[in-house]
mmCIF file of the C-alpha atoms, coordinates in Angstrom:
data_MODEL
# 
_entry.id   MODEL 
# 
loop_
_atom_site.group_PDB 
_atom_site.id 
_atom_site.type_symbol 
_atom_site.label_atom_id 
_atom_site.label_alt_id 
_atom_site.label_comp_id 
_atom_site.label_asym_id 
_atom_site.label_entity_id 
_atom_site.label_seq_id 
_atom_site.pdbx_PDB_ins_code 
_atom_site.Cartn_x 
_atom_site.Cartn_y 
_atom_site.Cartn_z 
_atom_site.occupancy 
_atom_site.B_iso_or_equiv 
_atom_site.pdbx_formal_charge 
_atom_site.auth_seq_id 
_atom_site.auth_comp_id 
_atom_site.auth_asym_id 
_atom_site.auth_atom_id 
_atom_site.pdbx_PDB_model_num 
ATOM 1   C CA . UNK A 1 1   ? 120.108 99.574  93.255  1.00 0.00 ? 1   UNK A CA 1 
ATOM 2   C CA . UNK A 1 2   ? 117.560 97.986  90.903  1.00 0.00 ? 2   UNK A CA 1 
ATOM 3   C CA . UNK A 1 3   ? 117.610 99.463  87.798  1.00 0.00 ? 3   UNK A CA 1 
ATOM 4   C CA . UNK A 1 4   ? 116.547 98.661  83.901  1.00 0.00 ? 4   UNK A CA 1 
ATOM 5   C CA . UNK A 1 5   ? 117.368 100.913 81.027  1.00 0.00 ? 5   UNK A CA 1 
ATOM 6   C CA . UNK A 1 6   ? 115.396 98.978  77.614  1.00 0.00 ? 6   UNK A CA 1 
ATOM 7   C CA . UNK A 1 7   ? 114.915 100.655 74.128  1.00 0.00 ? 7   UNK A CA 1 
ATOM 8   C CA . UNK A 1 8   ? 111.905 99.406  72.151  1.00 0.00 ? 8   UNK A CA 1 
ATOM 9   C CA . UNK A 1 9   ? 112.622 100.033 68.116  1.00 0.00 ? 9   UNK A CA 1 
ATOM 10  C CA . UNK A 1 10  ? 109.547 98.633  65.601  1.00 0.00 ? 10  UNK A CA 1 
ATOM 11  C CA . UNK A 1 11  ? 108.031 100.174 62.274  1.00 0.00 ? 11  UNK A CA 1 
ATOM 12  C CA . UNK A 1 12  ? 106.078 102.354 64.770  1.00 0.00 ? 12  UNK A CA 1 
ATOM 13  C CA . UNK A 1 13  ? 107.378 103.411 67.922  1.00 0.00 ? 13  UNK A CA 1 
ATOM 14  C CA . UNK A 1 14  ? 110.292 103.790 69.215  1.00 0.00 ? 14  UNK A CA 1 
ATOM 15  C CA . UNK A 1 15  ? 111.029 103.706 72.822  1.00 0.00 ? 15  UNK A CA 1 
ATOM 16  C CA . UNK A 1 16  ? 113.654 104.503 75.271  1.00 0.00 ? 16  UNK A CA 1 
ATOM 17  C CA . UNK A 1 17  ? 112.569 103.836 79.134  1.00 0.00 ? 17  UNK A CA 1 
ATOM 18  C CA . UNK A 1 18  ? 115.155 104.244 82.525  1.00 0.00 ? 18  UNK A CA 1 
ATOM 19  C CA . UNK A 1 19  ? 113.823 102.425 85.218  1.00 0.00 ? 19  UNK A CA 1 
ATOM 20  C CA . UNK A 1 20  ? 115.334 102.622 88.982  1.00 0.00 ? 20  UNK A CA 1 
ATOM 21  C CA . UNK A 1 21  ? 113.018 100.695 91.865  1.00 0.00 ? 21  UNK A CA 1 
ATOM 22  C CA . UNK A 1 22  ? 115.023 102.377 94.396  1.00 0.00 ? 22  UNK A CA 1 
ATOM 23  C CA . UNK A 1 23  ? 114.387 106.008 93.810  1.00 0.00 ? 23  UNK A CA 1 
ATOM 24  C CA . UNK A 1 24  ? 112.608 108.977 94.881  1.00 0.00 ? 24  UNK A CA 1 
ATOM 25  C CA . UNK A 1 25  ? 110.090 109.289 92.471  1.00 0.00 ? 25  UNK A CA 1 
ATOM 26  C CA . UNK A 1 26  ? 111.504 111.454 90.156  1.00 0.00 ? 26  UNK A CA 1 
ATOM 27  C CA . UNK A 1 27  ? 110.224 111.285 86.806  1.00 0.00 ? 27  UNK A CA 1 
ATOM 28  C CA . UNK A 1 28  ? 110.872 112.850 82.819  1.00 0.00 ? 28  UNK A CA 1 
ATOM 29  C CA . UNK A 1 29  ? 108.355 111.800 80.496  1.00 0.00 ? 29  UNK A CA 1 
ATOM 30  C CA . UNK A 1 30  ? 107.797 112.538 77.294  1.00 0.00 ? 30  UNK A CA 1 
ATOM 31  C CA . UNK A 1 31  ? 105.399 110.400 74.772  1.00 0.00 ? 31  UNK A CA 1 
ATOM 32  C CA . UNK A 1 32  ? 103.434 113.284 72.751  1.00 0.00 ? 32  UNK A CA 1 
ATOM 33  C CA . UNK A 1 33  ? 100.459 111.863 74.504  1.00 0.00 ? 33  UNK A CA 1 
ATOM 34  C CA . UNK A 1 34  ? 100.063 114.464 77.255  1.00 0.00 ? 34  UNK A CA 1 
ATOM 35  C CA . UNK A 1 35  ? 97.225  112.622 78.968  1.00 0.00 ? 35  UNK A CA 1 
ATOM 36  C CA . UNK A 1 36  ? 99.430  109.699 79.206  1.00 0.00 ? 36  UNK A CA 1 
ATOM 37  C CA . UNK A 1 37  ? 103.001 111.932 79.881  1.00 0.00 ? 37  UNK A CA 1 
ATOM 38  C CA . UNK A 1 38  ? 100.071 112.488 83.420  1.00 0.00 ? 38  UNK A CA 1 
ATOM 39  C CA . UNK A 1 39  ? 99.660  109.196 84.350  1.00 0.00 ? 39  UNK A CA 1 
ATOM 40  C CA . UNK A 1 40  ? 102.992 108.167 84.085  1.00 0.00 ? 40  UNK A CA 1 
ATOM 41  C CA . UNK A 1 41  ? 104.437 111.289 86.227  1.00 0.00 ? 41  UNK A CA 1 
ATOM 42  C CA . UNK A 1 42  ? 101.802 109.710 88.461  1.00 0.00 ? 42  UNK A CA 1 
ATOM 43  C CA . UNK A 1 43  ? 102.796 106.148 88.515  1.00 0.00 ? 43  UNK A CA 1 
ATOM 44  C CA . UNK A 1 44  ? 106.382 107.647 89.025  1.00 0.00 ? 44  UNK A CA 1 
ATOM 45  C CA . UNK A 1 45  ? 105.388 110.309 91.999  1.00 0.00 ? 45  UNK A CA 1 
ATOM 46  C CA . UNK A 1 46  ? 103.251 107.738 93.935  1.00 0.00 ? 46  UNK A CA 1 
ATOM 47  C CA . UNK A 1 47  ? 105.117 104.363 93.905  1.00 0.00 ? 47  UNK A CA 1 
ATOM 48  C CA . UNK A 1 48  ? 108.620 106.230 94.005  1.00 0.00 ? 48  UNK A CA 1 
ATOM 49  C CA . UNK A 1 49  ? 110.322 104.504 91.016  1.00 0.00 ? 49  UNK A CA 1 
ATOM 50  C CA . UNK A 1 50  ? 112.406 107.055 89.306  1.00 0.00 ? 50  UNK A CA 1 
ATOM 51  C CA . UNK A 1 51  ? 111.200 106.849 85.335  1.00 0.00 ? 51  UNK A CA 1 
ATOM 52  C CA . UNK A 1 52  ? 112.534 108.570 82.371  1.00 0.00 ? 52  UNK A CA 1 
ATOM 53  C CA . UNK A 1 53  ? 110.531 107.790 78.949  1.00 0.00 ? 53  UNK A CA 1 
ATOM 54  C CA . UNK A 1 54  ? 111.042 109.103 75.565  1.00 0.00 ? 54  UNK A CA 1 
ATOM 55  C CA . UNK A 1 55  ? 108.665 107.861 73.241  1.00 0.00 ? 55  UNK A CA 1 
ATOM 56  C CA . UNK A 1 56  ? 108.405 109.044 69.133  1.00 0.00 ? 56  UNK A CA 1 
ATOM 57  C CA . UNK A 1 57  ? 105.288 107.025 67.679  1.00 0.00 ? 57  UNK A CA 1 
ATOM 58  C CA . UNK A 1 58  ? 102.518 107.362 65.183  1.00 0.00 ? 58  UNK A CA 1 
ATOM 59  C CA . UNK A 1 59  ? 100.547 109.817 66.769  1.00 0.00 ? 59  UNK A CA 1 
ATOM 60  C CA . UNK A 1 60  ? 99.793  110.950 63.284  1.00 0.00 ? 60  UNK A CA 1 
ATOM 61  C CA . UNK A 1 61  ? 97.518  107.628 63.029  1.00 0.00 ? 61  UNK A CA 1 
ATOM 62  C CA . UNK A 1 62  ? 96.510  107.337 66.435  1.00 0.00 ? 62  UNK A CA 1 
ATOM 63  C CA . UNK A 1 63  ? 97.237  107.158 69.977  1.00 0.00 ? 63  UNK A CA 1 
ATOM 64  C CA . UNK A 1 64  ? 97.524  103.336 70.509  1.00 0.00 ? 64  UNK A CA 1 
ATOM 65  C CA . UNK A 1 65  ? 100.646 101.750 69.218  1.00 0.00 ? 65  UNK A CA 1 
ATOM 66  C CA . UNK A 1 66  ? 102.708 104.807 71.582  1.00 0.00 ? 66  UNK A CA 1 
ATOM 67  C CA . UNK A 1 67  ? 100.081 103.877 74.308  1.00 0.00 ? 67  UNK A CA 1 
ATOM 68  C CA . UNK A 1 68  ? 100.962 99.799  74.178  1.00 0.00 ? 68  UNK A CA 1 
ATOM 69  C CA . UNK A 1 69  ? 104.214 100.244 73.478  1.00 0.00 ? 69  UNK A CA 1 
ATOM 70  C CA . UNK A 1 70  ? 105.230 102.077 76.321  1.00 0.00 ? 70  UNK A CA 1 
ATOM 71  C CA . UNK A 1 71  ? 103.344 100.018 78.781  1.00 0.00 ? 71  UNK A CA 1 
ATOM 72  C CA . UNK A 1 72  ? 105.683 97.105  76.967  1.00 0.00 ? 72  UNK A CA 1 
ATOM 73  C CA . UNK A 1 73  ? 108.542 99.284  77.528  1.00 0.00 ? 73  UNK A CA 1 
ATOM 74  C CA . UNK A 1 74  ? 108.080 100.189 80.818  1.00 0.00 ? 74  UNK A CA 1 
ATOM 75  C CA . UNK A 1 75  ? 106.661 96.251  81.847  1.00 0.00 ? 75  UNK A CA 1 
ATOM 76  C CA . UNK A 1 76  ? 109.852 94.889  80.321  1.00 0.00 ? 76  UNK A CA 1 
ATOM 77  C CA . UNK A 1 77  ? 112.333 97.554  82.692  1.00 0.00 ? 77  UNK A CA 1 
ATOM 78  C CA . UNK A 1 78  ? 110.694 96.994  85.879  1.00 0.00 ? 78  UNK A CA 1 
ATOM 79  C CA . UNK A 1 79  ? 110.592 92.803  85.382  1.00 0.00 ? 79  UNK A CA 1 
ATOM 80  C CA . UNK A 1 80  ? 114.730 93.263  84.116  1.00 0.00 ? 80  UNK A CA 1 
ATOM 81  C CA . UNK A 1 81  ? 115.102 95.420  87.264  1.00 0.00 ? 81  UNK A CA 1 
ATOM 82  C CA . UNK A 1 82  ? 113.618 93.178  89.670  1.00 0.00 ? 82  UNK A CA 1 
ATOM 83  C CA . UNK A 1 83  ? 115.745 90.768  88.595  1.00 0.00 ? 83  UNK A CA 1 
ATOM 84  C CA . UNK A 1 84  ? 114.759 87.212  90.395  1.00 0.00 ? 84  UNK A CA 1 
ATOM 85  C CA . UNK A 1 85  ? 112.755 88.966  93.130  1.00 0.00 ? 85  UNK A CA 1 
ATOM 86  C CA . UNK A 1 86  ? 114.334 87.875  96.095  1.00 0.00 ? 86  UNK A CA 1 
ATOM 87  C CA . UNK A 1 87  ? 113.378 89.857  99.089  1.00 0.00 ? 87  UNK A CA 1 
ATOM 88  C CA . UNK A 1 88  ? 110.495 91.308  97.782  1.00 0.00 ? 88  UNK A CA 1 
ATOM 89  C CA . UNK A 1 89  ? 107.207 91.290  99.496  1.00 0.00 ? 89  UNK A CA 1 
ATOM 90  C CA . UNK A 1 90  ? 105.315 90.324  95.870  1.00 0.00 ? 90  UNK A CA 1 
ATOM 91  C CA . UNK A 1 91  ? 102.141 91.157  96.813  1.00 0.00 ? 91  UNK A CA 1 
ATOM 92  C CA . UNK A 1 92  ? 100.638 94.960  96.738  1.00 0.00 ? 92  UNK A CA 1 
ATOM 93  C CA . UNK A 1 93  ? 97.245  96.252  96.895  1.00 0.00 ? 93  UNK A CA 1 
ATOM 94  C CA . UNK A 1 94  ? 95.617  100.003 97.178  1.00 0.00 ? 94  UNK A CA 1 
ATOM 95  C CA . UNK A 1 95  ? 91.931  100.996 97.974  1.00 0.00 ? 95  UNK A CA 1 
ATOM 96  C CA . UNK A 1 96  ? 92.559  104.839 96.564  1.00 0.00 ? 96  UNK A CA 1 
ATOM 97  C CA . UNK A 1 97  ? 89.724  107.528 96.812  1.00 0.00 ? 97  UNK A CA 1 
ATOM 98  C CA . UNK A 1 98  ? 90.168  110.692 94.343  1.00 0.00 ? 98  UNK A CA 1 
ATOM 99  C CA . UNK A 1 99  ? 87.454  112.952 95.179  1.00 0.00 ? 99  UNK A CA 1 
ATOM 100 C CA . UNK A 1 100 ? 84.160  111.086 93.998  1.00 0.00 ? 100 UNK A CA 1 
ATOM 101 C CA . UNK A 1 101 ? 85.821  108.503 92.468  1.00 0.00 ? 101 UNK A CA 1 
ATOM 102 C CA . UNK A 1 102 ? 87.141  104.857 94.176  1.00 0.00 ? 102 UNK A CA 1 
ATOM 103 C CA . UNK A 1 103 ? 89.568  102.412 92.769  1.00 0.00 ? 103 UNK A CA 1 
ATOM 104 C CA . UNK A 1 104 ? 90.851  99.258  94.295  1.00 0.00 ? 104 UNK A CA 1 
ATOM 105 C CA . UNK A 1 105 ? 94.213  97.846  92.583  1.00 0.00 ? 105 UNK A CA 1 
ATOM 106 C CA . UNK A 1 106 ? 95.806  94.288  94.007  1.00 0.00 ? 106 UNK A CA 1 
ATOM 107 C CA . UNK A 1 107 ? 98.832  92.759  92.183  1.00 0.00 ? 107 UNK A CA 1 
ATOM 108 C CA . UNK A 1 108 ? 101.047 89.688  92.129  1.00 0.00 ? 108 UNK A CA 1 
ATOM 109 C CA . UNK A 1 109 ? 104.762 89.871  90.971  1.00 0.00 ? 109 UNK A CA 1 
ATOM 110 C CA . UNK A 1 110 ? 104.033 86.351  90.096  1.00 0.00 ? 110 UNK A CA 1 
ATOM 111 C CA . UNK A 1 111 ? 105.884 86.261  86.488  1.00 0.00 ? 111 UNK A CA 1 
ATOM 112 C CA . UNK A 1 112 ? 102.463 84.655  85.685  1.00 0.00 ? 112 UNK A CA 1 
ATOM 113 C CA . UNK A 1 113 ? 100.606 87.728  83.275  1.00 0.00 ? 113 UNK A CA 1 
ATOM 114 C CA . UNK A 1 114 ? 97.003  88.560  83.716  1.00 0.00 ? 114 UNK A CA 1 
ATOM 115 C CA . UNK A 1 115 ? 94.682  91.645  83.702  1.00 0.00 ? 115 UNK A CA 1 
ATOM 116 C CA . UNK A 1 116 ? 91.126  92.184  85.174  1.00 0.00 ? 116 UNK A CA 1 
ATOM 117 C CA . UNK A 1 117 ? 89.939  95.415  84.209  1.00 0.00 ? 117 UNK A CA 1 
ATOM 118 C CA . UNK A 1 118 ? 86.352  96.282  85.750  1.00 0.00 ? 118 UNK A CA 1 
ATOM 119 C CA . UNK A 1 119 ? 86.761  99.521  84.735  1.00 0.00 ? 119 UNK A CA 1 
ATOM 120 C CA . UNK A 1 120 ? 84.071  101.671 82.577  1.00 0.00 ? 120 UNK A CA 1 
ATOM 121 C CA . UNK A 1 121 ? 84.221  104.964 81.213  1.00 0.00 ? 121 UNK A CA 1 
ATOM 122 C CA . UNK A 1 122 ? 81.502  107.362 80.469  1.00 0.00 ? 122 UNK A CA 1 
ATOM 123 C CA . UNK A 1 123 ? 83.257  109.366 78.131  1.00 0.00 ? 123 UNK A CA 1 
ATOM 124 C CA . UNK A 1 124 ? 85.547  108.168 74.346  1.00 0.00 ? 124 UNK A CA 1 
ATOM 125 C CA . UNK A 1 125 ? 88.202  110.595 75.623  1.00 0.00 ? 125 UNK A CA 1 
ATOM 126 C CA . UNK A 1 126 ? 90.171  112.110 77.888  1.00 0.00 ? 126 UNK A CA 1 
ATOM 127 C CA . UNK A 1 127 ? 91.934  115.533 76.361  1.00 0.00 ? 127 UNK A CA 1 
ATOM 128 C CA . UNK A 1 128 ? 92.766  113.713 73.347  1.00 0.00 ? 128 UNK A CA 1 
ATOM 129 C CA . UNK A 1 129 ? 93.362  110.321 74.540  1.00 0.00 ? 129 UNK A CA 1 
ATOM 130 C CA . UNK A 1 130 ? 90.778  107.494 74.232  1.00 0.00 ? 130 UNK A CA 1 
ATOM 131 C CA . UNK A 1 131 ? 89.326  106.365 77.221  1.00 0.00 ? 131 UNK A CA 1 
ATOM 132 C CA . UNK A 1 132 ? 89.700  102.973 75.527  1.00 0.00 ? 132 UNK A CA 1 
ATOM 133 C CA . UNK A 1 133 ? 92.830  103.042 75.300  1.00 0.00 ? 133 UNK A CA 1 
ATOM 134 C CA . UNK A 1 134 ? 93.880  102.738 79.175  1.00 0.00 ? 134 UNK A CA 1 
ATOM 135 C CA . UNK A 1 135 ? 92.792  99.136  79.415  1.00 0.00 ? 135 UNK A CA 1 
ATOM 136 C CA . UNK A 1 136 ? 95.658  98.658  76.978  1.00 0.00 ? 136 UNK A CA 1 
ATOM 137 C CA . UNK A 1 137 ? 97.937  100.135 78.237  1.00 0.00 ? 137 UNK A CA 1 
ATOM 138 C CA . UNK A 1 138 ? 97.446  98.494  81.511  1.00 0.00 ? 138 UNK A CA 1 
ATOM 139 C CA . UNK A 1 139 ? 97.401  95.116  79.615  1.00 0.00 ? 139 UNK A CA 1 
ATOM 140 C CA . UNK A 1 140 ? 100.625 96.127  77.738  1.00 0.00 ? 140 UNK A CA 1 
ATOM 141 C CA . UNK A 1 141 ? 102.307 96.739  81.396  1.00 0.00 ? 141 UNK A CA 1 
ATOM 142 C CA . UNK A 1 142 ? 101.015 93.903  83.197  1.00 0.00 ? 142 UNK A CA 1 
ATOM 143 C CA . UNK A 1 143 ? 102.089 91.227  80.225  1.00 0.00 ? 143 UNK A CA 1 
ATOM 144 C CA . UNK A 1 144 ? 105.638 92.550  79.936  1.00 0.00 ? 144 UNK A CA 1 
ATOM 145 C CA . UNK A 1 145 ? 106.152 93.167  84.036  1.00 0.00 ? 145 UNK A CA 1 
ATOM 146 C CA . UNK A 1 146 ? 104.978 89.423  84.882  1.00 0.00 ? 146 UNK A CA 1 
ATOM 147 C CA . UNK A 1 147 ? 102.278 90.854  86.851  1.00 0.00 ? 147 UNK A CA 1 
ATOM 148 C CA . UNK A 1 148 ? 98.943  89.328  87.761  1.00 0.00 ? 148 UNK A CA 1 
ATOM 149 C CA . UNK A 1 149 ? 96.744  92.684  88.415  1.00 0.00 ? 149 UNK A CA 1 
ATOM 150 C CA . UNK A 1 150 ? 93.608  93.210  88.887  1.00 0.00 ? 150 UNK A CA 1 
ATOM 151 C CA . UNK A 1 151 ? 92.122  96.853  88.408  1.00 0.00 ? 151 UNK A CA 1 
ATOM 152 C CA . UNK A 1 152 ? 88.410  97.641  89.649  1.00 0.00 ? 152 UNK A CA 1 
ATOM 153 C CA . UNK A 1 153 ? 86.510  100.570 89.431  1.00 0.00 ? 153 UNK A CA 1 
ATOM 154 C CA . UNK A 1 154 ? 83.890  100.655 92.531  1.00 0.00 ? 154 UNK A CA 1 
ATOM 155 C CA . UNK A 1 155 ? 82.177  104.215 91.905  1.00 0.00 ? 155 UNK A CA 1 
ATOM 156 C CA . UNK A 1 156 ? 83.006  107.117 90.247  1.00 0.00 ? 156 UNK A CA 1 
ATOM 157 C CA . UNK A 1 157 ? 81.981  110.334 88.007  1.00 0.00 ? 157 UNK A CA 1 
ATOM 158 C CA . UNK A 1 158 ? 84.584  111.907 86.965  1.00 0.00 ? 158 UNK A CA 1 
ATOM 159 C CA . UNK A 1 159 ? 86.260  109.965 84.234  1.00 0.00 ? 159 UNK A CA 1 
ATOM 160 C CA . UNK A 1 160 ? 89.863  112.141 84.926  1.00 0.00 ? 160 UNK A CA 1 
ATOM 161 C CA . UNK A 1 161 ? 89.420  110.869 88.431  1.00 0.00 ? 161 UNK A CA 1 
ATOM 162 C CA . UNK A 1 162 ? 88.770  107.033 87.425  1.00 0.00 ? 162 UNK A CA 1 
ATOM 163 C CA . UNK A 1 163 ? 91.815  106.829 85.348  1.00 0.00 ? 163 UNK A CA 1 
ATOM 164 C CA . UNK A 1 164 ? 94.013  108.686 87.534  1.00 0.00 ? 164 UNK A CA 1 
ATOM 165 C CA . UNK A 1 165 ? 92.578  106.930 90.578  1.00 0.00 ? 165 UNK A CA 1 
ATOM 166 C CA . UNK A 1 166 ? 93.660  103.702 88.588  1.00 0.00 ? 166 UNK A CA 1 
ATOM 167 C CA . UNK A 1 167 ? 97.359  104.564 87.945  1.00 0.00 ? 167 UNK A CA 1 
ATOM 168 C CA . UNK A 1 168 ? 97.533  105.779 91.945  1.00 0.00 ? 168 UNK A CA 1 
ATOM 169 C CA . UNK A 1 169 ? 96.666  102.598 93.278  1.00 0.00 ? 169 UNK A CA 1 
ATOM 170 C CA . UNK A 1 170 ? 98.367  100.746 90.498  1.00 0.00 ? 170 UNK A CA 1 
ATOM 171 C CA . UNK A 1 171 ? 101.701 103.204 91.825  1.00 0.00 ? 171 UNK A CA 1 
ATOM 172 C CA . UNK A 1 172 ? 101.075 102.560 95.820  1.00 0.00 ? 172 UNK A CA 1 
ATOM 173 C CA . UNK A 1 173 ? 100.377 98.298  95.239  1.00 0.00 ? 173 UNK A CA 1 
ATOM 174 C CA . UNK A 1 174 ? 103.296 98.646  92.961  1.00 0.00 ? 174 UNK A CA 1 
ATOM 175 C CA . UNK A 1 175 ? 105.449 100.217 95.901  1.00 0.00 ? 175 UNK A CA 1 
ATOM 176 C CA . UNK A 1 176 ? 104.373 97.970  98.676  1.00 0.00 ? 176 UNK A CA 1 
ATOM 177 C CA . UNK A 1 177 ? 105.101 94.801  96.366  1.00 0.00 ? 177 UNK A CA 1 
ATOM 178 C CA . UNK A 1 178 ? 108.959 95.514  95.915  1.00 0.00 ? 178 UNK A CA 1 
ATOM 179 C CA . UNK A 1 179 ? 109.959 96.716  98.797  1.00 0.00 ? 179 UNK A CA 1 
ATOM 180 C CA . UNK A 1 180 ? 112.326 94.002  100.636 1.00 0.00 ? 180 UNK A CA 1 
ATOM 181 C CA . UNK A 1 181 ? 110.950 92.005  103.536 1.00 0.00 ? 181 UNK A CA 1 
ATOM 182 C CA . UNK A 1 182 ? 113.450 92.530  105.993 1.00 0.00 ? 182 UNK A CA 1 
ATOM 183 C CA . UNK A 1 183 ? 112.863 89.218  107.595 1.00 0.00 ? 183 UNK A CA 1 
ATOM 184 C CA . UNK A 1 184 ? 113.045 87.263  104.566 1.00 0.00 ? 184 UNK A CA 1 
ATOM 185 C CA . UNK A 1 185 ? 115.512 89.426  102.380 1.00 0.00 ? 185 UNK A CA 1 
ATOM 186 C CA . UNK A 1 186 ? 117.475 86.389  101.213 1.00 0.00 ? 186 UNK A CA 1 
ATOM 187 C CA . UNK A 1 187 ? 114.766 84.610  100.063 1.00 0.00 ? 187 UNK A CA 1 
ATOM 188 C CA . UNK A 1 188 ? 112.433 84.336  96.501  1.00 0.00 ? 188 UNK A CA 1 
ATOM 189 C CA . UNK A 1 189 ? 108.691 84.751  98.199  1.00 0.00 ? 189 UNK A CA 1 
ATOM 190 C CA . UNK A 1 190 ? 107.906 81.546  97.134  1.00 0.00 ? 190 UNK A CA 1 
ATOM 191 C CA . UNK A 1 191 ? 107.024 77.555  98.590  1.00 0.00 ? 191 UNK A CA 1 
ATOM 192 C CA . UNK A 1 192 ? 108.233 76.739  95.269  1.00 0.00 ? 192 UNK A CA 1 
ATOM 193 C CA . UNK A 1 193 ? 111.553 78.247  95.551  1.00 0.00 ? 193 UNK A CA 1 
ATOM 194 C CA . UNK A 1 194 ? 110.831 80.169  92.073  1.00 0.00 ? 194 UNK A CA 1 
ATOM 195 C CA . UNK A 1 195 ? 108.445 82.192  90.923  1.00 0.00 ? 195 UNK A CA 1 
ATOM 196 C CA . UNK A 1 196 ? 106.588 82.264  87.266  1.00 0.00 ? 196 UNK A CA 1 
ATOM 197 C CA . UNK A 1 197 ? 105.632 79.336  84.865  1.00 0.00 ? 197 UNK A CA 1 
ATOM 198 C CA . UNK A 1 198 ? 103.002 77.535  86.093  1.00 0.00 ? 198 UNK A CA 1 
ATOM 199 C CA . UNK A 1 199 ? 104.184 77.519  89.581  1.00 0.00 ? 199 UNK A CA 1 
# 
């Protein structure tokens, strides 16, 4: 099974995160950011990695360092657990409707990082999360994971549904992208024969 376990220690935050590709979805989070503990149960729940975080950060300052930090975290198990990607499909992509609101994720495992975020926000917060706050976080995942994702917000109202709309499709694209092509199990998706770099 494909699993990570990584601890993330700085002046600010620090981090445990257990990682396992292969599970069921079960999750245990815990940040002290409950907007954020959400979205993570969320990312767990809907692309079936099992994910335990503890996080212990500055909240007394603000919400960001725990907010980047565990998208680091949680970027750096899931590129240690899937290892040199052989067998995986590497490509995922969601168009997810939550009520009102419609979000279209597509992703790369390409070990080549970069975000698009077309994603705006009506509201500064969320509970007491800024809105803000979620581009980083996204950006903080997508650097340390070796992902090349791209994150659009086509309509929406509600700003709980945008968000949550976001981490749902960013879940499903996530789940399609590692599962193992059976017809090419033995093989890094790839003409190049490795993936990342400039390849």
């Amino acid at each position: 099974m494909r699993k990570a376990r990584v601890e993330r220690n700085t002046n600010e935050t620090q981090i445990m995160v257990e990682l396992n590709l292969d599970g069921t979805g079960i999750y245990d989070v815990e940040t002290g950011v409950g907007f954020l503990d959400h979205m993570l149960e969320q990312l767990s729940r809907h692309s079936l990695m099992d994910l335990k975080v503890r996080a212990k950060g500055d909240l007394h300052i603000d919400f960001h360092h725990t907010t980047e930090d565990t998208g680091i975290a949680i970027g750096q198990a899931f590129s240690q657990a899937l290892g040199d990607k052989k067998g995986i499909n590497r490509y995922g992509s969601c168009l997810l409707p939550m009520d009102e609101a419609l979000t279209r994720v597509a992703l790369d495992c390409s070990n080549r990082p970069y975000l698009i975020w077309n994603v705006e926000f009506t509201r500064d917060k969320l509970g007491d999360m800024d809105t803000e706050l979620f581009r980083e976080w996204f950006q903080a995942f997508a650097q340390a994971a070796g992902l090349t994702l791209h994150v659009e917000n086509l309509y929406g109202d509600n700003n709980h549904h945008i968000v949550e709309s976001a981490f749902k499709a960013l879940a499903r694209s996530l789940r399609s992208a590692i599962e193992i092509d059976s017809r090419k199990s033995d093989a890094i998706p790839s003409t190049k024969g490795v993936l990342g770099g400039s390849l």
